[in-house]
C-alpha cells in the first residue's frame, strides 16, 4: 500500500534532467536506432536471440495464447554452453569470468576456461548422483563461486535449479524443496556474515528431516585462509563433500540440448497468500532477455569489470551476476559478505581494489551509505567507475543525487531499472548512452517492451497515476507458477482482463517517463526484499500464544518499509516485552531474519470492517504514529472500537 498522493506531489516537483555526455553516447553499445528496432518487437527479440548459440534454430519466434507464451519455438540451446563453452571456443578462455572475494578477505579469480572446467566436473558429479534432465535441484549456499558453478552445472545437464537464499530459515528451505520435489540439494557447511559463520548445513539438515524427495546432498567446504569452517555432520549415503565428488571427474561434460521452452529454473517469491510462489523461467527467452539487457543497459565492453551486489538467492543475482553477464562474456565481481564488514567502506575498497567500472546495487544500500557518511567512499579511488545502476525499489531523488555525486563523481550515468522476479529481466530503464535521466524515475521501456498504465477500471492512461500493466508477452516472462497454473492466471491475469498486472502503482509524466511508486497489494518491500504480509501473519499465529495477527508496512528511513505486527493473544496469555522478543524471533526462525518484524504491538482486538476485512490503513497510521501516540493503549478494547468508528466515518 502506498501513500500515492503525497509521493506524486514530491515527484511532480522533480525537474532535474541528466542527459548522457557525448563521449558516453558515442561509445555506447546501444545507439538511438535501437528504439525504432524495438517497435518490431518480435524481430527485435529474434535479433537478440541470434546473438546466442543455438544447437537447432527455432521455427517460430512467438506463440502467444494468453496467458501462455512460447518463445523461439522449436529452437534448442544450452544455457551453460552459452555462458561458457562458446567463449572458450571463441578464444576468450583466458579472460576473467569471476573475481570473487569472501568476507574474511580470501580471494579467487576464475577464467572462463577454469569456470567451464569446474562446471563440467560438477555436471558430471551431479550425473553420477543420478540427477538428470528435468529433475529439480535446490541450491542453498553462501555467495561463493561454487554457487554460480552449481547453477551452471544444473543448466548444463538440464536439471532445474531452485536457489533458496542463504538467509532463509530451515522451514522456508523445507517448504521450497517440497513444493518443487527437488531430488538433490547443493549447500555448504557455512558462509560468513558480519564476522560470524552461518551454519547452512545445520539448517539444511533441519529442513531435510522432512523432505522425502531429496536423495543426495552435495556440501561445499567453505575454506578461509586454508582453514575449513566445516563441522557439518555428513549423513552416510545421502551427503557427499563437493570436493570429493568433483575430484577425478573429467572437465568435459556433454551439454544437454534443451528446448527453448524447457525449464531453466524455479525461483520462489512472496505473494499475497501465506505460500510463496515458484516462479518458472524457461531457457531461450530468459537467456535472450538477460543477455540483451546486460549488453545494452550495463553497456559492458571487454575491459569492464561489472559488480552487481545482489545475492544469487534473488532474481537479480540470477540475471545479472550469472546468466546475463556470463552469456555476453563479461567479467563479474562477487562478494560474499556485508557492506559494513569489517568497516563501512568495504564496498568502496572492493571497487578500488578490483577496478570495478560498472556497479549495480539497491536503494536501501545507498540510503545506508548516505547515513554512514561521505568519508567512506572519499577514502577510496572510485575513478574507474563509469556507470551506476539501481534496482529493487523506488529510489528517492535525494539518494539518487547522493549516488551520482559521491559514488559516480558526477560523471557516471545512473540506470534505475524496474523489473521483477516474474519478468526475468529488466523492463523499464534508461539506456545509458541515449536516455536523459530524471532522479527517481526508471524512465522509459526497454526496446521491445510495452508497458501500459491503466486506471482502476483498466482504461489505458497516457499520463497520471495508475497501475503498471503489460499486454504483450516478453521473452523473459514467467511461464507459470510451478504446479499451480490456476494461481498464475489468478495472480497476474485476472485483475485487469487481457493484461499482466505487476502489482505496482506507477505514474507516467508528460514525457512518457515512468515513476514506479511501489506495491499496491499486500506485499511489502523491506530493504529491497519482497515479503508477503500473509506469510508473516501465518508465522505469528503459529506461535502458541497468538490468536490473531495483522502485519503492515511502515515507512522506514533505511529499509524503505519495515514490518509492524499487530497481535491479539489467546485468553490467559499476557503481553510482555519478553513475549515481543519471542514473537520476533519466532518469525525469524520460521521465515528468515529479513521477515523479523521491527515492532510487535499487542492489541485487544484487531480493527475490522463490517465484512471482516482488517483495516490495514488504520493499522498503518497507528504504526507510523499518526492515529495514536502511545500504541500500548491498544490493549484496551475500547480504544480499538473508538478508532474503528472514527475511521469508518472518515472512509464513508
Ligand atoms: C518489485 C519486484 C527486480 C529485481 C529485484 C526485486 C520493486 C524493483 C524497482 C525500481 C521501483 C522497483 C517493484 C517490483 N522494484 N525495481 N527500479 N523502481 N520499484 O525483485 O523481489 O521480484 O520485486 O520490486 O515493486 O514489483 P522482486
XYZ file of C-alpha atoms and ligand atoms in Angstrom:
679
model
C 0.000 0.000 0.000
C 1.455 3.373 -0.929
C 0.852 6.920 0.069
C 0.266 7.715 -3.553
C -0.873 11.315 -3.464
C 1.942 12.583 -1.249
C 4.544 10.718 -3.291
C 3.110 12.003 -6.541
C 3.336 15.584 -5.341
C 7.005 15.258 -4.438
C 7.825 13.548 -7.698
C 5.979 16.136 -9.751
C 8.314 18.735 -8.323
C 11.317 16.864 -9.711
C 12.552 18.674 -12.798
C 16.267 17.905 -12.901
C 17.491 16.223 -16.088
C 20.756 14.442 -16.737
C 21.491 13.728 -20.384
C 24.411 11.418 -21.212
C 27.689 13.022 -22.226
C 28.570 12.942 -25.959
C 31.592 10.733 -25.153
C 29.485 8.148 -23.360
C 26.873 8.208 -26.122
C 29.391 7.785 -28.905
C 30.886 4.639 -27.388
C 27.673 3.089 -26.051
C 26.541 -0.422 -27.014
C 23.015 0.878 -27.523
C 22.635 3.532 -30.199
C 19.399 5.501 -30.776
C 18.190 3.306 -33.660
C 17.563 0.562 -31.100
C 14.221 2.107 -30.130
C 12.973 2.019 -33.721
C 14.119 -1.610 -33.947
C 12.252 -2.356 -30.724
C 8.987 -1.251 -32.293
C 9.040 -4.513 -34.219
C 9.185 -6.444 -31.042
C 9.402 -9.986 -32.409
C 12.041 -9.077 -34.991
C 13.983 -7.201 -32.316
C 13.958 -10.126 -29.897
C 14.806 -12.571 -32.675
C 17.866 -10.422 -33.489
C 18.870 -10.574 -29.847
C 18.289 -14.332 -29.673
C 20.525 -14.810 -32.710
C 23.444 -13.481 -30.669
C 23.254 -16.683 -28.633
C 24.474 -20.089 -29.812
C 21.617 -22.353 -30.837
C 22.002 -26.086 -31.331
C 18.924 -26.018 -33.503
C 17.219 -22.875 -34.847
C 13.661 -22.004 -33.862
C 10.783 -22.321 -36.270
C 8.655 -19.504 -34.899
C 9.625 -16.554 -32.726
C 6.492 -16.413 -30.585
C 3.389 -18.418 -29.929
C 1.044 -16.482 -27.698
C -2.096 -17.758 -26.205
C -2.845 -15.572 -23.234
C -1.605 -16.072 -20.610
C 0.898 -18.560 -22.015
C 3.827 -17.561 -24.165
C 6.327 -19.703 -26.023
C 9.413 -18.007 -27.416
C 11.740 -19.312 -30.113
C 9.576 -22.367 -30.549
C 11.384 -25.470 -31.739
C 14.813 -23.969 -31.003
C 17.348 -25.881 -28.938
C 20.186 -24.464 -26.855
C 22.030 -24.917 -23.596
C 22.368 -22.004 -21.186
C 25.668 -23.146 -19.645
C 27.214 -23.720 -23.068
C 26.185 -20.174 -23.955
C 27.723 -18.782 -20.770
C 30.982 -20.749 -21.017
C 31.869 -23.012 -23.939
C 31.286 -20.520 -26.672
C 33.613 -18.001 -25.045
C 36.316 -20.624 -24.565
C 35.845 -21.826 -28.148
C 35.979 -18.228 -29.340
C 39.433 -17.705 -27.823
C 38.311 -15.985 -24.622
C 39.152 -18.920 -22.325
C 41.847 -16.904 -20.585
C 39.541 -13.998 -19.868
C 38.495 -13.438 -16.270
C 34.946 -14.581 -15.692
C 34.738 -14.247 -11.926
C 36.573 -12.139 -9.388
C 35.436 -13.353 -6.006
C 36.142 -12.092 -2.532
C 34.991 -13.727 0.680
C 34.028 -11.688 3.683
C 37.221 -12.591 5.586
C 39.219 -11.269 2.609
C 40.046 -14.525 0.830
C 40.035 -14.190 -2.956
C 39.620 -16.342 -6.021
C 39.777 -15.479 -9.668
C 38.379 -17.833 -12.287
C 38.934 -17.502 -16.015
C 36.252 -18.632 -18.434
C 38.219 -21.837 -19.025
C 38.566 -22.548 -15.312
C 34.894 -21.823 -14.701
C 33.908 -24.071 -17.611
C 36.071 -26.874 -16.193
C 34.551 -26.573 -12.732
C 31.051 -26.569 -14.188
C 31.896 -29.642 -16.274
C 33.144 -31.522 -13.212
C 30.129 -30.525 -11.152
C 27.828 -31.548 -14.010
C 29.490 -34.968 -14.095
C 29.229 -35.267 -10.317
C 25.510 -34.483 -10.455
C 25.010 -37.013 -13.220
C 26.953 -39.503 -11.103
C 24.389 -38.982 -8.349
C 21.640 -39.858 -10.784
C 20.411 -36.320 -11.395
C 19.102 -35.940 -14.912
C 17.249 -33.617 -17.256
C 14.095 -32.134 -15.746
C 14.995 -33.037 -12.134
C 14.806 -30.184 -9.649
C 17.904 -29.336 -7.630
C 17.770 -26.985 -4.637
C 20.749 -24.700 -4.026
C 21.224 -23.174 -0.548
C 24.595 -21.501 -0.444
C 26.652 -18.514 0.580
C 27.785 -16.218 -2.210
C 30.858 -18.210 -3.209
C 31.987 -19.238 -6.717
C 30.533 -22.715 -6.241
C 27.071 -21.158 -6.087
C 27.423 -19.992 -9.693
C 29.119 -23.280 -10.616
C 26.190 -25.202 -9.124
C 23.622 -23.204 -11.093
C 25.517 -23.608 -14.349
C 26.144 -27.317 -13.724
C 22.391 -27.823 -13.369
C 21.801 -25.864 -16.566
C 24.426 -27.958 -18.325
C 22.659 -31.247 -17.596
C 19.161 -29.814 -17.992
C 18.299 -30.030 -14.292
C 16.088 -27.222 -12.997
C 17.687 -25.234 -10.196
C 15.770 -23.673 -7.369
C 18.065 -21.342 -5.460
C 16.939 -20.599 -1.920
C 18.524 -17.501 -0.384
C 21.020 -18.473 2.338
C 19.307 -16.063 4.754
C 16.115 -18.090 4.703
C 15.296 -20.431 7.563
C 15.257 -24.218 7.602
C 11.474 -24.172 7.354
C 11.480 -21.902 4.318
C 14.028 -24.174 2.681
C 11.943 -27.236 3.511
C 8.762 -25.776 2.019
C 10.534 -24.779 -1.195
C 12.215 -28.170 -1.562
C 8.918 -29.950 -1.040
C 6.953 -27.720 -3.384
C 9.454 -28.380 -6.170
C 10.011 -32.032 -5.173
C 13.749 -31.495 -5.516
C 15.845 -34.666 -5.755
C 19.150 -33.111 -4.686
C 20.392 -30.240 -2.562
C 23.647 -28.351 -3.020
C 24.745 -26.482 0.082
C 27.865 -25.542 2.055
C 28.993 -26.171 5.582
C 28.665 -22.467 6.179
C 29.198 -18.941 4.952
C 30.446 -15.727 6.522
C 28.221 -12.838 7.551
C 29.402 -9.947 9.722
C 32.303 -11.925 11.012
C 30.173 -14.857 12.092
C 29.519 -18.177 10.419
C 26.043 -19.009 9.131
C 25.742 -22.791 9.648
C 23.939 -23.615 6.419
C 24.432 -27.375 6.561
C 22.921 -27.455 10.024
C 19.835 -25.563 8.760
C 19.721 -27.838 5.730
C 19.740 -30.908 7.959
C 16.828 -29.491 9.932
C 14.928 -28.949 6.693
C 15.812 -32.338 5.257
C 14.283 -34.162 8.200
C 11.048 -33.525 6.361
C 11.996 -33.631 2.659
C 11.445 -37.162 1.370
C 12.169 -36.263 -2.266
C 15.856 -35.458 -1.590
C 18.160 -38.345 -2.463
C 21.555 -36.639 -2.366
C 23.253 -33.650 -0.827
C 26.458 -32.039 -2.051
C 28.273 -29.997 0.569
C 30.873 -27.401 -0.353
C 33.562 -26.944 2.276
C 33.897 -23.217 2.783
C 37.556 -22.515 3.459
C 39.007 -19.230 4.565
C 42.766 -18.784 4.750
C 43.265 -22.501 4.453
C 41.015 -23.182 7.419
C 37.805 -25.035 6.920
C 34.824 -23.730 8.853
C 33.087 -27.008 8.380
C 31.727 -29.020 11.202
C 28.990 -30.482 9.049
C 27.679 -33.837 10.150
C 27.618 -35.901 6.987
C 24.879 -38.472 6.586
C 26.226 -41.674 5.113
C 24.823 -42.458 1.681
C 22.994 -39.146 1.320
C 25.690 -36.488 1.837
C 28.825 -36.010 -0.232
C 31.558 -33.439 0.043
C 31.587 -31.356 -3.120
C 35.384 -31.506 -3.452
C 35.380 -35.287 -3.170
C 32.513 -35.696 -5.618
C 34.265 -33.464 -8.168
C 37.739 -34.934 -7.711
C 38.632 -37.196 -10.596
C 35.675 -36.075 -12.694
C 36.560 -35.112 -16.266
C 36.106 -31.412 -17.032
C 34.241 -32.206 -20.232
C 30.531 -32.880 -19.840
C 28.036 -33.017 -22.679
C 25.690 -30.065 -22.610
C 22.102 -31.281 -22.738
C 20.311 -29.846 -25.791
C 17.377 -28.032 -24.185
C 14.217 -27.000 -25.877
C 13.853 -23.223 -25.794
C 10.786 -23.704 -23.589
C 12.341 -26.275 -21.234
C 12.544 -25.026 -17.657
C 15.821 -23.403 -16.657
C 14.935 -22.558 -13.085
C 12.299 -22.036 -10.452
C 12.660 -19.134 -8.051
C 10.302 -18.690 -5.128
C 8.940 -15.269 -4.328
C 6.360 -13.882 -1.938
C 2.822 -13.059 -2.885
C -0.400 -12.146 -1.173
C -1.009 -15.572 0.363
C 0.996 -17.386 3.008
C 2.563 -19.705 0.437
C 5.448 -18.461 -1.740
C 5.082 -18.880 -5.485
C 7.532 -20.916 -7.540
C 8.165 -18.629 -10.493
C 9.012 -20.704 -13.565
C 11.537 -19.466 -16.125
C 12.439 -21.272 -19.309
C 15.627 -21.290 -21.337
C 15.681 -19.472 -24.690
C 13.586 -16.412 -23.945
C 15.007 -15.866 -20.474
C 18.612 -16.056 -21.632
C 17.906 -13.788 -24.591
C 16.472 -11.045 -22.394
C 19.105 -11.441 -19.660
C 21.899 -11.157 -22.236
C 20.381 -8.299 -24.251
C 19.590 -6.163 -21.216
C 23.072 -6.740 -19.786
C 24.644 -5.686 -23.082
C 22.587 -2.523 -23.566
C 21.693 -1.364 -20.048
C 25.087 -2.028 -18.443
C 26.961 -1.266 -21.645
C 29.577 -3.918 -20.882
C 32.738 -3.994 -23.012
C 35.733 -6.322 -22.812
C 37.613 -4.039 -20.446
C 34.737 -3.626 -17.997
C 34.508 -5.125 -14.537
C 30.862 -5.475 -13.527
C 29.686 -5.755 -9.947
C 26.063 -6.468 -9.214
C 25.844 -6.712 -5.428
C 22.800 -8.997 -5.325
C 22.892 -12.454 -3.792
C 22.212 -15.351 -6.162
C 19.217 -16.142 -3.939
C 17.314 -13.347 -5.709
C 16.425 -12.928 -9.345
C 18.890 -10.051 -9.671
C 21.662 -12.494 -8.844
C 20.362 -14.973 -11.423
C 20.079 -12.481 -14.257
C 22.901 -10.009 -13.534
C 25.510 -11.950 -11.578
C 25.287 -15.202 -13.513
C 23.306 -15.590 -16.738
C 23.321 -12.124 -18.327
C 26.970 -11.132 -17.854
C 28.384 -14.613 -18.481
C 26.254 -15.038 -21.611
C 27.989 -11.994 -23.077
C 31.447 -12.958 -21.820
C 31.833 -10.195 -19.235
C 33.943 -10.087 -16.074
C 31.908 -10.116 -12.858
C 32.731 -9.420 -9.235
C 31.137 -11.444 -6.475
C 31.438 -10.557 -2.777
C 30.231 -12.860 -0.038
C 29.589 -10.607 2.899
C 28.121 -7.500 4.432
C 28.817 -3.944 3.217
C 29.875 -2.830 6.706
C 32.327 -5.588 7.472
C 34.902 -5.098 8.844
C 34.288 -1.381 8.167
C 31.643 0.679 6.459
C 33.865 1.218 3.444
C 34.064 -2.405 2.329
C 32.217 -1.853 -0.960
C 34.401 1.116 -1.905
C 37.544 -0.762 -1.039
C 36.365 -3.650 -3.248
C 35.581 -1.295 -6.120
C 39.024 0.294 -5.890
C 40.873 -2.998 -5.470
C 39.194 -4.869 -8.311
C 38.841 -1.923 -10.671
C 35.067 -2.090 -10.889
C 33.738 0.016 -13.768
C 30.006 -0.718 -13.641
C 28.241 -1.015 -10.275
C 24.654 -2.149 -9.681
C 23.066 -2.036 -6.225
C 19.825 -1.306 -4.334
C 18.397 1.949 -2.948
C 18.275 0.516 0.577
C 22.066 0.096 0.435
C 22.506 3.597 -0.986
C 20.455 5.057 1.871
C 22.653 3.229 4.380
C 25.799 4.569 2.668
C 24.347 8.084 2.849
C 23.772 7.680 6.531
C 27.282 6.344 7.114
C 28.701 9.488 5.536
C 30.802 10.547 2.572
C 34.178 9.922 4.254
C 33.996 6.209 3.488
C 33.740 6.465 -0.297
C 36.011 9.532 -0.324
C 38.893 7.473 1.073
C 38.934 5.192 -1.980
C 39.788 5.552 -5.633
C 36.458 5.168 -7.415
C 37.677 6.800 -10.599
C 37.319 3.718 -12.773
C 33.549 3.663 -12.256
C 31.751 4.780 -15.398
C 28.158 3.615 -14.916
C 25.897 3.055 -11.898
C 22.677 1.095 -11.542
C 19.837 0.808 -9.055
C 17.171 -1.852 -8.585
C 14.665 -3.336 -6.184
C 12.521 -0.428 -5.049
C 11.832 3.178 -5.923
C 14.927 5.299 -5.385
C 14.210 8.598 -3.709
C 15.647 11.593 -5.578
C 17.967 12.567 -2.668
C 19.515 9.099 -2.658
C 19.842 9.246 -6.456
C 21.638 12.602 -6.248
C 23.932 11.353 -3.479
C 24.788 8.242 -5.501
C 25.542 10.364 -8.542
C 27.775 12.776 -6.664
C 29.571 10.689 -4.060
C 29.917 7.388 -5.868
C 29.668 8.392 -9.503
C 31.780 11.555 -9.198
C 29.056 13.353 -11.189
C 30.333 11.681 -14.347
C 28.565 8.304 -14.295
C 25.085 7.889 -15.761
C 22.633 6.125 -13.430
C 20.346 3.402 -14.726
C 17.345 2.902 -12.449
C 15.948 -0.436 -13.636
C 12.408 -1.595 -12.959
C 11.648 -5.287 -13.217
C 10.558 -8.263 -11.109
C 11.273 -11.900 -10.373
C 8.399 -12.585 -12.752
C 9.750 -10.512 -15.645
C 13.091 -12.341 -15.622
C 14.983 -9.319 -16.888
C 14.971 -5.536 -16.923
C 11.807 -3.970 -18.387
C 11.838 -0.220 -17.794
C 15.203 1.525 -17.719
C 17.304 4.245 -19.244
C 19.820 3.196 -21.899
C 22.885 4.959 -20.563
C 24.134 6.487 -23.822
C 20.708 7.597 -25.001
C 18.218 8.401 -22.275
C 18.274 11.627 -20.268
C 17.575 10.583 -16.685
C 15.418 12.199 -14.018
C 16.231 11.356 -10.372
C 13.623 8.913 -9.078
C 12.278 7.795 -12.451
C 13.134 4.470 -14.092
C 12.422 6.403 -17.324
C 11.242 4.507 -20.421
C 10.628 0.918 -21.551
C 13.493 -1.191 -22.850
C 13.154 -1.733 -26.627
C 10.600 -4.429 -27.426
C 8.774 -3.931 -24.095
C 5.396 -2.170 -23.985
C 4.062 -1.380 -20.524
C 0.742 0.422 -20.232
C -0.665 2.495 -17.408
C -4.299 1.809 -16.571
C -6.832 3.241 -14.159
C -8.844 1.254 -11.657
C -11.239 0.091 -14.392
C -8.449 -0.953 -16.723
C -8.705 2.019 -19.082
C -5.381 2.964 -20.648
C -3.999 6.302 -19.441
C -1.449 8.434 -21.252
C -0.298 10.137 -18.070
C -1.075 10.450 -14.378
C -1.199 7.878 -11.605
C -2.436 4.315 -12.095
C -1.348 0.696 -12.343
C 1.566 -0.781 -14.267
C 0.439 -3.479 -16.710
C 1.743 -5.295 -19.793
C -0.320 -6.610 -22.670
C 2.337 -8.082 -24.940
C 4.441 -11.075 -23.888
C 8.203 -10.580 -23.491
C 10.893 -13.259 -23.771
C 11.922 -13.412 -20.095
C 8.398 -13.503 -18.688
C 7.467 -16.170 -16.189
C 5.687 -19.068 -17.854
C 3.619 -20.174 -14.882
C 3.740 -20.804 -11.142
C 5.262 -24.198 -10.523
C 2.493 -26.736 -10.046
C -0.245 -24.118 -9.929
C -1.226 -22.657 -13.279
C -4.557 -21.520 -11.874
C -2.781 -19.358 -9.328
C -0.677 -17.961 -12.187
C -3.819 -16.865 -14.035
C -5.425 -15.530 -10.880
C -2.436 -13.608 -9.608
C -1.270 -11.928 -12.770
C -4.015 -12.013 -15.379
C -7.320 -11.555 -13.580
C -7.255 -8.056 -12.037
C -7.277 -6.412 -15.497
C -8.597 -8.746 -18.207
C -6.138 -9.157 -21.073
C -3.296 -7.707 -19.063
C -0.412 -8.842 -16.905
C -0.632 -6.840 -13.699
C 2.689 -6.412 -11.950
C 1.215 -5.361 -8.604
C 2.833 -1.928 -8.783
C 1.326 1.526 -8.753
C 3.037 3.963 -11.109
C 2.882 7.375 -12.637
C 3.522 8.395 -16.207
C 4.635 12.011 -16.761
C 4.247 14.310 -19.775
C 7.491 13.000 -21.286
C 6.281 9.401 -21.069
C 8.664 8.673 -18.173
C 7.647 6.047 -15.608
C 7.768 6.650 -11.862
C 7.110 3.399 -10.061
C 5.587 4.055 -6.658
C 5.589 0.562 -5.195
C 3.258 -2.313 -4.481
C -0.463 -1.783 -4.249
C -1.172 -5.276 -2.902
C -0.411 -6.872 0.465
C 3.200 -7.341 -0.473
C 5.875 -5.268 1.226
C 9.291 -4.259 0.065
C 11.640 -4.376 3.037
C 15.199 -3.370 2.182
C 14.562 -4.370 -1.428
C 13.215 -7.785 -0.412
C 9.707 -8.819 -1.185
C 7.752 -10.052 1.836
C 4.097 -11.023 1.883
C 2.184 -9.762 4.928
C 0.241 -13.044 4.968
C 3.421 -15.079 5.279
C 4.461 -13.158 8.383
C 0.943 -13.355 9.784
C 0.934 -17.139 9.325
C 4.273 -17.370 11.100
C 2.909 -15.335 14.019
C -0.295 -17.314 14.505
C 1.842 -20.435 14.501
C 3.122 -19.300 17.920
C 1.100 -20.878 20.787
C 0.384 -17.517 22.460
C -1.078 -15.821 19.380
C -4.770 -15.769 18.498
C -4.677 -13.398 15.560
C -2.135 -11.216 13.780
C -2.082 -8.448 11.187
C 1.128 -7.202 9.608
C 1.517 -3.866 7.868
C 4.413 -1.927 6.400
C 5.519 1.359 7.899
C 7.838 3.856 6.288
C 11.457 3.298 7.304
C 14.364 5.614 6.627
C 16.800 2.922 5.505
C 14.738 -0.117 4.626
C 12.053 1.766 2.717
C 9.459 -0.232 4.581
C 9.627 -2.080 7.888
C 7.209 -4.595 9.342
C 4.833 -3.779 12.193
C 2.907 -6.684 13.627
C -0.376 -6.257 15.494
C -1.048 -9.262 17.646
C -4.003 -10.399 19.762
C -3.125 -13.007 22.311
C -5.012 -16.098 23.323
C -7.006 -15.934 26.552
C -4.762 -16.295 29.520
C -1.632 -15.010 27.753
C -0.281 -11.686 28.961
C 1.571 -9.138 26.831
C 5.205 -8.648 27.866
C 8.471 -7.384 26.414
C 9.768 -10.896 26.685
C 6.910 -12.190 24.533
C 7.536 -9.442 21.967
C 11.103 -10.628 21.610
C 9.966 -14.211 21.422
C 7.478 -13.443 18.641
C 10.057 -11.518 16.624
C 12.458 -14.443 16.922
C 9.711 -16.881 16.085
C 9.137 -15.159 12.730
C 12.884 -15.025 12.037
C 13.122 -18.713 12.755
C 10.106 -19.610 10.589
C 10.902 -17.436 7.569
C 14.321 -15.848 7.953
C 15.807 -12.749 9.548
C 14.585 -10.488 6.727
C 10.992 -11.061 7.890
C 11.590 -10.263 11.579
C 9.069 -7.509 12.487
C 10.514 -4.248 13.803
C 7.598 -3.747 16.177
C 5.154 -6.067 17.819
C 2.088 -4.234 19.093
C -0.283 -6.124 21.328
C -3.887 -5.311 20.664
C -7.010 -6.473 22.485
C -8.807 -6.624 19.168
C -7.953 -6.087 15.523
C -9.939 -3.362 13.799
C -12.080 -4.929 11.087
C -14.689 -3.645 8.696
C -18.247 -4.927 8.910
C -17.379 -7.517 6.296
C -14.499 -8.756 8.427
C -11.599 -7.255 6.462
C -8.729 -5.995 8.621
C -8.445 -2.220 8.379
C -4.837 -2.073 7.287
C -4.826 1.634 6.635
C -5.764 2.279 10.243
C -3.051 -0.097 11.432
C -0.521 1.625 9.194
C -1.498 5.004 10.645
C -1.034 3.599 14.133
C 2.311 2.004 13.218
C 3.561 5.288 11.762
C 2.396 7.180 14.842
C -0.397 9.160 13.200
C -3.515 7.671 14.774
C -2.260 7.204 18.329
C 0.748 8.461 20.187
C 1.203 5.608 22.597
C 0.282 2.329 20.972
C 0.298 0.378 24.223
C -3.232 1.706 24.792
C -4.346 -0.673 22.041
C -4.552 -3.303 24.733
C -7.804 -1.668 25.776
C -10.632 -2.959 23.543
C -12.484 0.372 23.811
C -9.603 2.159 22.097
C -9.733 -0.096 19.072
C -13.505 0.209 18.868
C -13.352 4.002 19.040
C -10.633 4.233 16.398
C -12.532 1.908 14.154
C -15.651 4.056 14.363
C -13.678 7.186 13.578
C -12.072 5.557 10.524
C -15.313 4.125 9.235
C -16.742 7.621 9.364
C -13.732 9.016 7.503
C -13.864 6.363 4.832
C -17.611 6.822 4.470
C 9.283 -5.447 -7.113
C 9.872 -6.719 -7.628
C 13.840 -6.727 -9.884
C 14.776 -7.405 -9.032
C 14.715 -7.089 -7.579
C 13.351 -7.184 -6.937
C 10.003 -3.221 -6.946
C 12.015 -3.306 -8.461
C 12.265 -1.203 -8.960
C 12.615 0.094 -9.416
C 10.760 0.936 -8.274
C 11.130 -1.333 -8.138
C 8.627 -3.257 -7.566
C 8.554 -4.657 -8.155
N 11.013 -2.654 -7.826
N 12.778 -2.440 -9.133
N 13.689 0.304 -10.189
N 11.830 1.136 -9.050
N 10.380 -0.258 -7.796
O 12.614 -8.250 -7.455
O 11.593 -9.236 -5.402
O 10.610 -9.634 -7.681
O 10.435 -7.403 -6.555
O 10.335 -4.585 -6.662
O 7.674 -3.104 -6.566
O 7.247 -5.118 -8.336
P 11.302 -8.716 -6.757
